[in-house]
Amino acid sequence: MCIIIRQGVPECPKRLYCKNGFTLPEVLVSLAICLLLLQSVWQWSLLAERSRQRAAQNEQAVFLAQSVLAEQVPQLPQGWQIDVAEQELGAKLIEKKVTVSYGAQVWQFYYAMRGDGDDE
């Protein structure tokens, strides 16, 4: 057997491993981070929607109470209830208590006026 080594000729190229892709742990960690971010965005959107609904309910309750205090008969949306109670606080002072309820939520509004019809 005869081996001839030539000068100036490169040896056979070794197989090079390219690092162009991601490893499995890198992919799993990035997916976990993405899931955490998506979950927080989802919870934030749910919280924003609940806050918007609560603000709309508060606005509706104030509108209904103002209508009752102005001695107008409001049309009650489905599920809403209004209770009005009057109490004398003195010789010329009357307190009107308006309770507006919707489901488990209750709003109470108080209004004091003179018994002769003049508002304070």
PDB file of C-alpha atoms in Angstrom:
ATOM      1  CA  MET A   1       0.000   0.000   0.000  1.00  0.00           C
ATOM      2  CA  CYS A   2       1.366   3.304  -1.024  1.00  0.00           C
ATOM      3  CA  ILE A   3       0.212   6.689   0.294  1.00  0.00           C
ATOM      4  CA  ILE A   4       1.086   9.731  -1.651  1.00  0.00           C
ATOM      5  CA  ILE A   5       0.746  13.088   0.008  1.00  0.00           C
ATOM      6  CA  ARG A   6       0.559  15.958  -2.327  1.00  0.00           C
ATOM      7  CA  GLN A   7       1.446  19.352  -1.272  1.00  0.00           C
ATOM      8  CA  GLY A   8      -0.918  22.236  -1.953  1.00  0.00           C
ATOM      9  CA  VAL A   9      -4.018  20.086  -2.122  1.00  0.00           C
ATOM     10  CA  PRO A  10      -6.434  20.580   0.740  1.00  0.00           C
ATOM     11  CA  GLU A  11      -7.548  17.555   2.609  1.00  0.00           C
ATOM     12  CA  CYS A  12     -11.073  16.303   2.282  1.00  0.00           C
ATOM     13  CA  PRO A  13     -13.511  18.777   3.753  1.00  0.00           C
ATOM     14  CA  LYS A  14     -15.023  17.546   6.983  1.00  0.00           C
ATOM     15  CA  ARG A  15     -18.754  17.602   7.329  1.00  0.00           C
ATOM     16  CA  LEU A  16     -19.739  20.967   8.719  1.00  0.00           C
ATOM     17  CA  TYR A  17     -22.778  21.286  10.960  1.00  0.00           C
ATOM     18  CA  CYS A  18     -24.757  24.405  10.236  1.00  0.00           C
ATOM     19  CA  LYS A  19     -26.363  26.206  13.163  1.00  0.00           C
ATOM     20  CA  ASN A  20     -29.139  27.893  11.215  1.00  0.00           C
ATOM     21  CA  GLY A  21     -32.077  26.485  13.206  1.00  0.00           C
ATOM     22  CA  PHE A  22     -33.372  26.486  16.774  1.00  0.00           C
ATOM     23  CA  THR A  23     -32.997  23.664  19.227  1.00  0.00           C
ATOM     24  CA  LEU A  24     -36.021  22.043  20.829  1.00  0.00           C
ATOM     25  CA  PRO A  25     -35.499  23.673  24.253  1.00  0.00           C
ATOM     26  CA  GLU A  26     -35.250  27.107  22.632  1.00  0.00           C
ATOM     27  CA  VAL A  27     -38.505  26.545  20.771  1.00  0.00           C
ATOM     28  CA  LEU A  28     -40.274  25.310  23.926  1.00  0.00           C
ATOM     29  CA  VAL A  29     -39.104  28.281  25.995  1.00  0.00           C
ATOM     30  CA  SER A  30     -40.171  30.767  23.331  1.00  0.00           C
ATOM     31  CA  LEU A  31     -43.594  29.094  23.053  1.00  0.00           C
ATOM     32  CA  ALA A  32     -44.022  29.247  26.839  1.00  0.00           C
ATOM     33  CA  ILE A  33     -43.181  32.959  26.841  1.00  0.00           C
ATOM     34  CA  CYS A  34     -45.641  33.583  23.996  1.00  0.00           C
ATOM     35  CA  LEU A  35     -48.384  31.708  25.858  1.00  0.00           C
ATOM     36  CA  LEU A  36     -47.801  33.752  29.007  1.00  0.00           C
ATOM     37  CA  LEU A  37     -47.989  36.980  27.022  1.00  0.00           C
ATOM     38  CA  LEU A  38     -51.167  35.896  25.231  1.00  0.00           C
ATOM     39  CA  GLN A  39     -52.780  34.893  28.517  1.00  0.00           C
ATOM     40  CA  SER A  40     -52.046  38.279  30.076  1.00  0.00           C
ATOM     41  CA  VAL A  41     -53.446  40.094  27.022  1.00  0.00           C
ATOM     42  CA  TRP A  42     -56.582  37.920  27.171  1.00  0.00           C
ATOM     43  CA  GLN A  43     -57.098  38.646  30.877  1.00  0.00           C
ATOM     44  CA  TRP A  44     -56.550  42.355  30.278  1.00  0.00           C
ATOM     45  CA  SER A  45     -59.201  42.379  27.550  1.00  0.00           C
ATOM     46  CA  LEU A  46     -61.673  40.566  29.823  1.00  0.00           C
ATOM     47  CA  LEU A  47     -61.002  43.057  32.607  1.00  0.00           C
ATOM     48  CA  ALA A  48     -61.492  45.975  30.219  1.00  0.00           C
ATOM     49  CA  GLU A  49     -64.821  44.536  29.038  1.00  0.00           C
ATOM     50  CA  ARG A  50     -66.047  44.043  32.622  1.00  0.00           C
ATOM     51  CA  SER A  51     -65.044  47.599  33.487  1.00  0.00           C
ATOM     52  CA  ARG A  52     -66.900  48.920  30.453  1.00  0.00           C
ATOM     53  CA  GLN A  53     -70.031  46.978  31.430  1.00  0.00           C
ATOM     54  CA  ARG A  54     -69.830  48.204  35.031  1.00  0.00           C
ATOM     55  CA  ALA A  55     -69.468  51.824  33.863  1.00  0.00           C
ATOM     56  CA  ALA A  56     -72.517  51.424  31.605  1.00  0.00           C
ATOM     57  CA  GLN A  57     -74.513  49.976  34.528  1.00  0.00           C
ATOM     58  CA  ASN A  58     -73.442  52.846  36.798  1.00  0.00           C
ATOM     59  CA  GLU A  59     -74.500  55.357  34.155  1.00  0.00           C
ATOM     60  CA  GLN A  60     -77.870  53.629  33.742  1.00  0.00           C
ATOM     61  CA  ALA A  61     -78.431  53.630  37.532  1.00  0.00           C
ATOM     62  CA  VAL A  62     -77.684  57.349  37.812  1.00  0.00           C
ATOM     63  CA  PHE A  63     -80.006  58.113  34.884  1.00  0.00           C
ATOM     64  CA  LEU A  64     -82.867  56.131  36.451  1.00  0.00           C
ATOM     65  CA  ALA A  65     -82.387  57.782  39.853  1.00  0.00           C
ATOM     66  CA  GLN A  66     -82.315  61.259  38.301  1.00  0.00           C
ATOM     67  CA  SER A  67     -85.499  60.485  36.408  1.00  0.00           C
ATOM     68  CA  VAL A  68     -87.262  59.413  39.614  1.00  0.00           C
ATOM     69  CA  LEU A  69     -86.014  62.441  41.542  1.00  0.00           C
ATOM     70  CA  ALA A  70     -87.242  64.699  38.733  1.00  0.00           C
ATOM     71  CA  GLU A  71     -90.637  63.003  39.188  1.00  0.00           C
ATOM     72  CA  GLN A  72     -90.588  61.494  35.727  1.00  0.00           C
ATOM     73  CA  VAL A  73     -91.600  57.905  35.119  1.00  0.00           C
ATOM     74  CA  PRO A  74     -88.634  56.157  33.491  1.00  0.00           C
ATOM     75  CA  GLN A  75     -88.992  53.049  31.382  1.00  0.00           C
ATOM     76  CA  LEU A  76     -87.165  50.349  33.287  1.00  0.00           C
ATOM     77  CA  PRO A  77     -84.915  48.066  31.261  1.00  0.00           C
ATOM     78  CA  GLN A  78     -85.359  44.372  31.887  1.00  0.00           C
ATOM     79  CA  GLY A  79     -83.940  43.278  35.240  1.00  0.00           C
ATOM     80  CA  TRP A  80     -83.803  46.762  36.788  1.00  0.00           C
ATOM     81  CA  GLN A  81     -85.836  47.740  39.858  1.00  0.00           C
ATOM     82  CA  ILE A  82     -86.424  51.069  41.613  1.00  0.00           C
ATOM     83  CA  ASP A  83     -87.639  51.605  45.175  1.00  0.00           C
ATOM     84  CA  VAL A  84     -88.457  55.073  46.495  1.00  0.00           C
ATOM     85  CA  ALA A  85     -88.846  55.901  50.185  1.00  0.00           C
ATOM     86  CA  GLU A  86     -89.564  59.305  51.743  1.00  0.00           C
ATOM     87  CA  GLN A  87     -88.818  60.255  55.313  1.00  0.00           C
ATOM     88  CA  GLU A  88     -89.404  63.504  57.199  1.00  0.00           C
ATOM     89  CA  LEU A  89     -86.224  64.819  58.773  1.00  0.00           C
ATOM     90  CA  GLY A  90     -87.719  67.831  60.480  1.00  0.00           C
ATOM     91  CA  ALA A  91     -90.548  70.297  60.271  1.00  0.00           C
ATOM     92  CA  LYS A  92     -89.788  71.366  56.693  1.00  0.00           C
ATOM     93  CA  LEU A  93     -87.222  68.847  55.440  1.00  0.00           C
ATOM     94  CA  ILE A  94     -88.003  65.640  53.556  1.00  0.00           C
ATOM     95  CA  GLU A  95     -85.436  63.048  52.484  1.00  0.00           C
ATOM     96  CA  LYS A  96     -86.046  60.962  49.401  1.00  0.00           C
ATOM     97  CA  LYS A  97     -84.132  57.699  49.195  1.00  0.00           C
ATOM     98  CA  VAL A  98     -83.993  56.059  45.758  1.00  0.00           C
ATOM     99  CA  THR A  99     -82.648  52.511  45.571  1.00  0.00           C
ATOM    100  CA  VAL A 100     -81.811  51.216  42.115  1.00  0.00           C
ATOM    101  CA  SER A 101     -80.949  47.533  41.762  1.00  0.00           C
ATOM    102  CA  TYR A 102     -79.841  45.301  38.939  1.00  0.00           C
ATOM    103  CA  GLY A 103     -79.067  41.688  39.740  1.00  0.00           C
ATOM    104  CA  ALA A 104     -76.864  41.644  42.839  1.00  0.00           C
ATOM    105  CA  GLN A 105     -75.777  45.279  42.439  1.00  0.00           C
ATOM    106  CA  VAL A 106     -77.503  48.014  44.437  1.00  0.00           C
ATOM    107  CA  TRP A 107     -77.116  51.782  44.151  1.00  0.00           C
ATOM    108  CA  GLN A 108     -78.603  54.161  46.716  1.00  0.00           C
ATOM    109  CA  PHE A 109     -79.249  57.840  46.099  1.00  0.00           C
ATOM    110  CA  TYR A 110     -80.399  60.391  48.675  1.00  0.00           C
ATOM    111  CA  TYR A 111     -82.058  63.744  48.063  1.00  0.00           C
ATOM    112  CA  ALA A 112     -83.169  66.242  50.705  1.00  0.00           C
ATOM    113  CA  MET A 113     -85.783  68.871  49.903  1.00  0.00           C
ATOM    114  CA  ARG A 114     -87.993  71.281  51.719  1.00  0.00           C
ATOM    115  CA  GLY A 115     -91.463  70.088  52.514  1.00  0.00           C
ATOM    116  CA  ASP A 116     -93.064  73.128  50.884  1.00  0.00           C
ATOM    117  CA  GLY A 117     -91.673  72.116  47.473  1.00  0.00           C
ATOM    118  CA  ASP A 118     -88.582  74.364  47.421  1.00  0.00           C
ATOM    119  CA  ASP A 119     -85.348  72.482  46.842  1.00  0.00           C
ATOM    120  CA  GLU A 120     -82.286  73.075  48.989  1.00  0.00           C
TER     121      GLU A 120
END
